[in-house]
Coordinates of N, CA and C in Angstrom, one line a residue:
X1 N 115.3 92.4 132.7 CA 114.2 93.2 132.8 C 113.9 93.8 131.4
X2 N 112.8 94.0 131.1 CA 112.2 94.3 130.0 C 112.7 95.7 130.2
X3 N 112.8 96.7 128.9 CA 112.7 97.7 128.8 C 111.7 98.4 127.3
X4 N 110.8 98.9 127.6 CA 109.2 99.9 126.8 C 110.4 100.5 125.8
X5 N 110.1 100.0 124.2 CA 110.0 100.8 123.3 C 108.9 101.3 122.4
X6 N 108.0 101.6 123.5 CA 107.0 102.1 123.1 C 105.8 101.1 122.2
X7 N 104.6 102.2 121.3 CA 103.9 101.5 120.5 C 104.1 101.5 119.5
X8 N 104.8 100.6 118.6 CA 105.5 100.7 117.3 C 104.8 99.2 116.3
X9 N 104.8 99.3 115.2 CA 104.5 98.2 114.8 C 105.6 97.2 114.2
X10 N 105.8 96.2 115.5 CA 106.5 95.5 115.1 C 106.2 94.3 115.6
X11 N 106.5 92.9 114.5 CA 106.3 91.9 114.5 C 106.7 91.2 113.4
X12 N 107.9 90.1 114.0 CA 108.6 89.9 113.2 C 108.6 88.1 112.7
X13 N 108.7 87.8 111.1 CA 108.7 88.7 110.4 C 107.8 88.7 110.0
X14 N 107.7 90.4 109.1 CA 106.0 90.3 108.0 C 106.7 89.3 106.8
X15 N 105.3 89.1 106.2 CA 105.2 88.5 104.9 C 105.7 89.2 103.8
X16 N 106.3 88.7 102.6 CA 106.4 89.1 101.2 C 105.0 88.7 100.6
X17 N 103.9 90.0 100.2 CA 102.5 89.4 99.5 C 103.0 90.2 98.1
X18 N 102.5 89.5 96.9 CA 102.5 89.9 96.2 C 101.0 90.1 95.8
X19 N 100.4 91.6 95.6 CA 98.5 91.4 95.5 C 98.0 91.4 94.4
X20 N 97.8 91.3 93.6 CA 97.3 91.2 92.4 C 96.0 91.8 92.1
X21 N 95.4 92.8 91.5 CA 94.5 93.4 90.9 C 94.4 93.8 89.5
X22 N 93.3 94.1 89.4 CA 93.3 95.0 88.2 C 92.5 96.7 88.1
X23 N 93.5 97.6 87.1 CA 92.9 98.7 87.3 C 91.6 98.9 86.9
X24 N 91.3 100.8 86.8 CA 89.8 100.8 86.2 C 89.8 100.1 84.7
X25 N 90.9 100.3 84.3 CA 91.0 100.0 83.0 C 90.7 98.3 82.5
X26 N 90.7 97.8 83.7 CA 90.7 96.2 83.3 C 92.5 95.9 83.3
X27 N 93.3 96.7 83.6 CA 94.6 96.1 83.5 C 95.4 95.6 84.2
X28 N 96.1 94.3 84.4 CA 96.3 93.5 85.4 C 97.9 94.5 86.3
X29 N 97.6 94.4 87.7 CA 98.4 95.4 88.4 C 99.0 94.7 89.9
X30 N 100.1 94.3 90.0 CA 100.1 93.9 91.4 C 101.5 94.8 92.4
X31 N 101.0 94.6 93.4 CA 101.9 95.4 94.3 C 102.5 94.4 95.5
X32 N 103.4 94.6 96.2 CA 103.9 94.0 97.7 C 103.3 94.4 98.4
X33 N 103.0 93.9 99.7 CA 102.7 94.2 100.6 C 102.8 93.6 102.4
X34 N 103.0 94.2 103.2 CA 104.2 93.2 104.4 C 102.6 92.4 105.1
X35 N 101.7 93.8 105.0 CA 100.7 93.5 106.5 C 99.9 92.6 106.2
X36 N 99.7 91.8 106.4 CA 98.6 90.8 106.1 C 99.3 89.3 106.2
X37 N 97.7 88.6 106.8 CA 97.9 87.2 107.2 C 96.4 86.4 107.4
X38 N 96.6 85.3 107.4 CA 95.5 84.6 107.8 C 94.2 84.9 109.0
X39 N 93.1 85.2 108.8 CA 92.5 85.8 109.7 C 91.2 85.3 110.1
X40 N 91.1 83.8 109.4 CA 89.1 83.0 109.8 C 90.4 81.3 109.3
X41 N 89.7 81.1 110.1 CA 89.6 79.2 109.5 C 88.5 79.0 109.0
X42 N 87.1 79.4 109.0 CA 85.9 78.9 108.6 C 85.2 80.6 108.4
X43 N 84.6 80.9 107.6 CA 85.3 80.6 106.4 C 86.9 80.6 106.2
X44 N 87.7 80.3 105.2 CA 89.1 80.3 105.1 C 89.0 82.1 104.4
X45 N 89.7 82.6 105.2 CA 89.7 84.0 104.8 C 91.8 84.4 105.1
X46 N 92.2 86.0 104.4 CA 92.7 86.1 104.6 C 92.7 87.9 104.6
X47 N 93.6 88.4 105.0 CA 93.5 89.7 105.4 C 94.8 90.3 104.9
X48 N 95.0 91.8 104.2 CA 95.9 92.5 103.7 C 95.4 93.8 103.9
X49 N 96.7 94.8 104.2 CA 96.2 96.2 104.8 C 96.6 96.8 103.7
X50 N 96.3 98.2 103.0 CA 97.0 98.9 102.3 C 96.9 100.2 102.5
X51 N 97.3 101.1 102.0 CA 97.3 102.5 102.4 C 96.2 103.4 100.8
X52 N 94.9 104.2 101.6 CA 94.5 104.9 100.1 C 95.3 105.3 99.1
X53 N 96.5 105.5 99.4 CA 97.3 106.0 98.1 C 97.7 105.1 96.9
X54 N 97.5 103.9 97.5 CA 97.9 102.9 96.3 C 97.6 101.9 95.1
X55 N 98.2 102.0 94.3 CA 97.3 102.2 93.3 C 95.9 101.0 93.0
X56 N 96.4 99.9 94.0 CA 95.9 98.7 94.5 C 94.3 98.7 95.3
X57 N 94.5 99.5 95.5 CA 93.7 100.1 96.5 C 91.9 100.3 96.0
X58 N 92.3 100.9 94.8 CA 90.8 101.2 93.9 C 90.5 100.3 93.5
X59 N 91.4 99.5 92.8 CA 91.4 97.9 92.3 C 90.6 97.0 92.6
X60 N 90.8 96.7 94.3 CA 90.3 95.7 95.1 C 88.7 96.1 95.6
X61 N 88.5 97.9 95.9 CA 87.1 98.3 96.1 C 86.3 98.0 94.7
X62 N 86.8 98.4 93.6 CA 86.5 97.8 92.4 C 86.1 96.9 92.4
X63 N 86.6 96.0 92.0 CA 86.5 94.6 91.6 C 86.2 93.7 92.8
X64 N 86.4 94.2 93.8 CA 85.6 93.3 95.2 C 86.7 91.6 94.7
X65 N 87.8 91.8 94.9 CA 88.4 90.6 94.7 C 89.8 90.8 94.6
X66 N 90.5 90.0 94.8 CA 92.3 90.1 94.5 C 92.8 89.3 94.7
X67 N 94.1 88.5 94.4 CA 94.7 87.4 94.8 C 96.1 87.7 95.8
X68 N 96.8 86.6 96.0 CA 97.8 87.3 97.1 C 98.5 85.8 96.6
X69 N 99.8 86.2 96.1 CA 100.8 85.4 95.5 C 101.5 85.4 96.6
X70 N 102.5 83.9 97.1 CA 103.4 83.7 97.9 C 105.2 83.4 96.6
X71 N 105.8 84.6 96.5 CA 107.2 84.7 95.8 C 107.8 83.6 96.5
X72 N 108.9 82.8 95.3 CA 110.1 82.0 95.9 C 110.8 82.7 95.9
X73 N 112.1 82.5 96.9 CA 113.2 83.2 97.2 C 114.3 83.7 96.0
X74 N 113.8 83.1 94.7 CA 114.5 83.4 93.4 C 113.7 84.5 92.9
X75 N 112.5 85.1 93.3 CA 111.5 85.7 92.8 C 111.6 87.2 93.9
X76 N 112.5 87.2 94.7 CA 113.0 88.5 95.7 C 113.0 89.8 94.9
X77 N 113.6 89.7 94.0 CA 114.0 91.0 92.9 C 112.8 91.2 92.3
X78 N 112.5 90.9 91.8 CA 111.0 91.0 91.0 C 110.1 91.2 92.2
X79 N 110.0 90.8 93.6 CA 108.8 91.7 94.4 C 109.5 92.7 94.9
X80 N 110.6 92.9 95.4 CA 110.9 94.4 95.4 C 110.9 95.2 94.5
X81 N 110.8 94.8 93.1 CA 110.3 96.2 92.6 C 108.8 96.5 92.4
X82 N 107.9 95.5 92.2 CA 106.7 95.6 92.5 C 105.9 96.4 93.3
X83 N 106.7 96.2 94.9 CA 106.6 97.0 95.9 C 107.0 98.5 96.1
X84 N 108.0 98.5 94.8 CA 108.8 99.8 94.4 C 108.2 100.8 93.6
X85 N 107.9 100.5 92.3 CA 107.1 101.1 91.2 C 105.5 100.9 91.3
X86 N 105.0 101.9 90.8 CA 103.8 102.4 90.1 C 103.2 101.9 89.5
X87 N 101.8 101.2 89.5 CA 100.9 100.5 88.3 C 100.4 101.7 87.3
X88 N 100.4 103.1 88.5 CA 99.9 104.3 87.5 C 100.8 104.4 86.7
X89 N 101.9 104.4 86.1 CA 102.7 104.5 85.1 C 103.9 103.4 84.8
X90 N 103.5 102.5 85.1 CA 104.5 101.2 85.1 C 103.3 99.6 84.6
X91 N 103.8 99.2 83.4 CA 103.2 97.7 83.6 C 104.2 97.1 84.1
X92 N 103.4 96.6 85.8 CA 104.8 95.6 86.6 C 105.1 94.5 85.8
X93 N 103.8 93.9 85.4 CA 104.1 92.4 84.6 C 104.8 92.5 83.5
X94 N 105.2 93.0 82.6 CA 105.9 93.3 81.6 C 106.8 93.8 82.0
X95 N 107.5 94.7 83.4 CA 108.8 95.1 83.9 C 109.4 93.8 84.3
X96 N 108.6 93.1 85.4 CA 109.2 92.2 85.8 C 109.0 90.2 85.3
X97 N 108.4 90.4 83.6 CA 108.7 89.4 83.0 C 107.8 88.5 83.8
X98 N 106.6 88.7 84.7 CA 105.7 88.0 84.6 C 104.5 87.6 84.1
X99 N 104.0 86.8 83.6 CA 102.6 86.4 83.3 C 101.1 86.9 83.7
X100 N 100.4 87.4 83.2 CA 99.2 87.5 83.9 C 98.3 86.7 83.8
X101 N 97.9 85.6 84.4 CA 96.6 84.8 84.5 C 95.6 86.0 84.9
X102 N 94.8 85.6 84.4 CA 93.2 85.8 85.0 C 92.3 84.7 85.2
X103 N 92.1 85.2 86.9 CA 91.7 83.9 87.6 C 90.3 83.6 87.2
X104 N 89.9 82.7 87.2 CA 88.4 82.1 86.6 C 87.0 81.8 87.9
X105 N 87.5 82.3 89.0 CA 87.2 82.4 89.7 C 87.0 83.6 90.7
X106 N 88.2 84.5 90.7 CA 87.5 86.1 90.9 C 88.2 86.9 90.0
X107 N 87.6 88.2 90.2 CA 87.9 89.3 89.3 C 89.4 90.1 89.7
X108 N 90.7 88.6 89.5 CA 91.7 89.5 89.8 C 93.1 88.8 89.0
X109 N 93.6 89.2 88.6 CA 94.9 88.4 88.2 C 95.8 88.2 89.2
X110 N 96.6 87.0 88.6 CA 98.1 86.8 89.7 C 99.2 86.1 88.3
X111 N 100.3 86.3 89.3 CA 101.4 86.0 88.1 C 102.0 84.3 88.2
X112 N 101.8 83.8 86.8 CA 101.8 82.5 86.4 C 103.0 81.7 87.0
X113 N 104.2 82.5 87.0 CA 105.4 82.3 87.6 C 105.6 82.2 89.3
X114 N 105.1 82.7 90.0 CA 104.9 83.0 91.2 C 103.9 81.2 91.7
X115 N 104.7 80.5 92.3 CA 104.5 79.2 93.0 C 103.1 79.0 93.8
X116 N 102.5 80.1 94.3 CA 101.9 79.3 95.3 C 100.7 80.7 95.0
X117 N 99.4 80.8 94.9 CA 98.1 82.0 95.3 C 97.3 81.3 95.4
X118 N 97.0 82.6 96.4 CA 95.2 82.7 97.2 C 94.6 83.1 96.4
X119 N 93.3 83.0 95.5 CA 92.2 83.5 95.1 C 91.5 84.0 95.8
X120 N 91.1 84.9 96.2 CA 90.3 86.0 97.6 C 88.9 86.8 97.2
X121 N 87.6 86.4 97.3 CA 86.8 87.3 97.2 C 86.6 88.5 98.3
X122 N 86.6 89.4 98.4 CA 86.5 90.8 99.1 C 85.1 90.2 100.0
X123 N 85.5 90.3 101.4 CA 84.4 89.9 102.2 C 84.0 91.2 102.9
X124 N 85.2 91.5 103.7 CA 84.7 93.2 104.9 C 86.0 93.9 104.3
X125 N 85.6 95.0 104.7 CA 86.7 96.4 104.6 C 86.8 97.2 105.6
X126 N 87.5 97.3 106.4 CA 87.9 97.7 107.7 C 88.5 98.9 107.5
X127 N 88.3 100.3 107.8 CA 89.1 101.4 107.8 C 89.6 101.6 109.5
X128 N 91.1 101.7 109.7 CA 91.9 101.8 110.5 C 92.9 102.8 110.9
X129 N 92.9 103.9 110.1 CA 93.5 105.1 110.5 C 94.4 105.2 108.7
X130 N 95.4 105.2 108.9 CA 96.2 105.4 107.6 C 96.5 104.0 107.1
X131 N 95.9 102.5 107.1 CA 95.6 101.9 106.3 C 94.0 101.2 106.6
X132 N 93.8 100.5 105.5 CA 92.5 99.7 105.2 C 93.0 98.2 104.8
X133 N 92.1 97.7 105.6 CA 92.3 96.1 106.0 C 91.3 95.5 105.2
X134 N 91.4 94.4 104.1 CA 90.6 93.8 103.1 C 90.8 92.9 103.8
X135 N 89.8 92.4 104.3 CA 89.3 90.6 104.2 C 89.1 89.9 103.2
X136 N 89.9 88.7 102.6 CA 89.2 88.7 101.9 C 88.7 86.7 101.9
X137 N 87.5 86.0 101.3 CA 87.3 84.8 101.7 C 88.2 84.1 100.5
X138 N 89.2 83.1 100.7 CA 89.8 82.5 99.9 C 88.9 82.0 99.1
X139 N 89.3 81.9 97.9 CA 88.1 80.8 97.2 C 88.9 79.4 96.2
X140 N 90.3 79.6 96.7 CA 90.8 78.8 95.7 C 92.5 78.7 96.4
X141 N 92.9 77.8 96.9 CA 94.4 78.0 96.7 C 95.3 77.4 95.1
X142 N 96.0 77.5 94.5 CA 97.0 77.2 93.7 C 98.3 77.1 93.9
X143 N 98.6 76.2 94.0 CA 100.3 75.4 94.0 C 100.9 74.9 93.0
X144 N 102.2 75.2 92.8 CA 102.8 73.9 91.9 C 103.4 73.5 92.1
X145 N 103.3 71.9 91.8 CA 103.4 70.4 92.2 C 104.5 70.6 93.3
X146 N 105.4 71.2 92.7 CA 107.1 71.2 93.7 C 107.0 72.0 94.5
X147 N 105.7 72.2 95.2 CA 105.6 73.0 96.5 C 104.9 72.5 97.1
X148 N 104.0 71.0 96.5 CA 103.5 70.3 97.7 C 104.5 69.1 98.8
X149 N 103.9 69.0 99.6 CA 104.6 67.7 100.5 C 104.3 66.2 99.8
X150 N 104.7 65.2 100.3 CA 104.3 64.0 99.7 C 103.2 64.1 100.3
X151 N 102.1 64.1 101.4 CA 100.7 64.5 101.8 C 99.9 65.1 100.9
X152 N 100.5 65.9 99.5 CA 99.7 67.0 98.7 C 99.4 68.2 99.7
X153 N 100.0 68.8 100.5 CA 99.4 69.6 101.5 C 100.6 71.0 101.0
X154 N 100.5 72.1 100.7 CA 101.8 72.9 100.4 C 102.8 72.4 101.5
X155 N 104.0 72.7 101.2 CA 105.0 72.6 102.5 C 106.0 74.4 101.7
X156 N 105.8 74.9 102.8 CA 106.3 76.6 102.4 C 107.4 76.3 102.6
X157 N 108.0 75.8 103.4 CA 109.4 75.6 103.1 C 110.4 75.3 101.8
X158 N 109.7 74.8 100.8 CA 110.0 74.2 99.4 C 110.1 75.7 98.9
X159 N 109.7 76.9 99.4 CA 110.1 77.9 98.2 C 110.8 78.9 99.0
X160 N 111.8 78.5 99.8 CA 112.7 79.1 101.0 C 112.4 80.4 101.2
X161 N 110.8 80.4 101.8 CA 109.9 81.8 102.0 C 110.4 82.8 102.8
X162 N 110.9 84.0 101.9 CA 111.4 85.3 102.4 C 110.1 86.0 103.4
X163 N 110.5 87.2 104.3 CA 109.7 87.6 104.8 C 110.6 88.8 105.3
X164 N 110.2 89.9 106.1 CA 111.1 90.8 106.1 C 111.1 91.8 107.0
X165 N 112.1 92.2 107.8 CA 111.9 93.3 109.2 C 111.4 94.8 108.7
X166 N 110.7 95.3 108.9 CA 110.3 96.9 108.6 C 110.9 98.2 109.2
X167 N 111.1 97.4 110.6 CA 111.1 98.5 111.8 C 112.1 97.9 112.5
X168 N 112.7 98.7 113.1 CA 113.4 99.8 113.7 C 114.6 100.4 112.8
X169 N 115.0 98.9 112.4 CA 116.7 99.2 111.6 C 116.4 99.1 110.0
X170 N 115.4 99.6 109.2 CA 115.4 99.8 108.0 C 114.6 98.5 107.4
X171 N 114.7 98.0 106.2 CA 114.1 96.8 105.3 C 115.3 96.1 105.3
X172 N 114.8 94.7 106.0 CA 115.8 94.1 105.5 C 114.8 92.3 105.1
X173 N 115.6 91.9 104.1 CA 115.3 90.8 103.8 C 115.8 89.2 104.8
X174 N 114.7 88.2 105.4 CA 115.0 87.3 106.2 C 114.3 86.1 105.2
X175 N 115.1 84.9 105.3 CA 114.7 83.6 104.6 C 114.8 83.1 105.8
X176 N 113.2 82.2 106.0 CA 113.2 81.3 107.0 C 113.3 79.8 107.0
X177 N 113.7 79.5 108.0 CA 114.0 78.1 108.2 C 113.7 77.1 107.7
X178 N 113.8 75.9 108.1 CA 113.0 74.8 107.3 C 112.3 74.1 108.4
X179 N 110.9 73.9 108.0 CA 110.0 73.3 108.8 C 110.1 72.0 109.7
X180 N 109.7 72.4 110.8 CA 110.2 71.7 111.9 C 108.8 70.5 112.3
X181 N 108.9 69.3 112.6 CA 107.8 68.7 113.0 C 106.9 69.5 114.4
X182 N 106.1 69.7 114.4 CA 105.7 70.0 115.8 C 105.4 68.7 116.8
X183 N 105.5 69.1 118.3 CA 105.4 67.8 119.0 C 104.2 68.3 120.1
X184 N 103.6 67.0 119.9 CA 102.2 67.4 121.0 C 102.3 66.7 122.3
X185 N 102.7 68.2 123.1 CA 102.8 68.2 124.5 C 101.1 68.2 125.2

């Protein structure tokens, strides 16, 4: 028998996003973030929630654009602290020895090291209580080569994609499986 632990947000696991913006200043700034996922097939859109306080947050109403880096499992340290520290008083990309591209396609950087980003133009902005949900419409994916399948299609399994529990028992870091064929029943 089931037993009610109530309304909690849990769903496991969230994603490791790394988001990428830039401040007022024009200066490239990225943060982690768990909540967000794919949210339209047509348009190809994706979705990331954040909270007003962060510093990402102005960024993206700004600049109506951001990207959303998928980290390899060698790249864990470096988004924990991203997720950690302050763009208001911290350059992450210079703490954590990444690259800033600037995408040529929207008004947002992502880091050169970092395997696999979404280019995202800012579509809707959903306010939700104590976060805000950016849609945003992909306009570009980016992979490198050793993350595609022999199909050319990403295979996420090639960058032994972390993701991570929030809730109940603290943060904890999970690496998942390796991709399984699906069978059509």
């Amino acid at each position: 028998m089931k037993k009610s632990v109530g309304a909690k947000t849990i769903l496991y696991p969230t994603p490791v996003l790394l988001v990428g913006t830039y401040d007022d200043q024009g200066q490239p700034n990225m943060m982690t973030a768990a909540w967000g996922g794919i949210c339209c097939s047509q348009p190809p859109c994706v979705s990331v929630s954040l909270r007003k306080a962060t510093y990402s947050y102005a960024g993206i109403v700004k600049h109506k654009a951001f990207t959303i880096g998928i980290p390899s499992e060698g790249q864990m340290r470096e988004a924990d602290y991203v997720g950690i520290a302050s763009g208001r008083d911290t350059d992450k990309f210079a703490a954590t020895g990444f690259t800033p591209v600037n995408s040529e396609l929207v008004d947002a950087p992502y880091a050169a090291e970092v395997p696999f980003v979404l280019e995202c133009r800012l579509l809707h902005t959903l306010e939700i209580g104590l976060h805000t949900q950016f849609v945003g419409e992909i306009a570009d994916v980016k992979a490198e080569a050793w993350v595609l399948g022999e199909d050319g299609i990403p295979d996420m399994s090639y960058l032994h994609f972390s993701g991570h529990t929030n809730y109940p028992n603290g943060n904890r870091r999970c690496v998942l499986g390796q991709s399984k064929v699906r069978s059509r029943l």
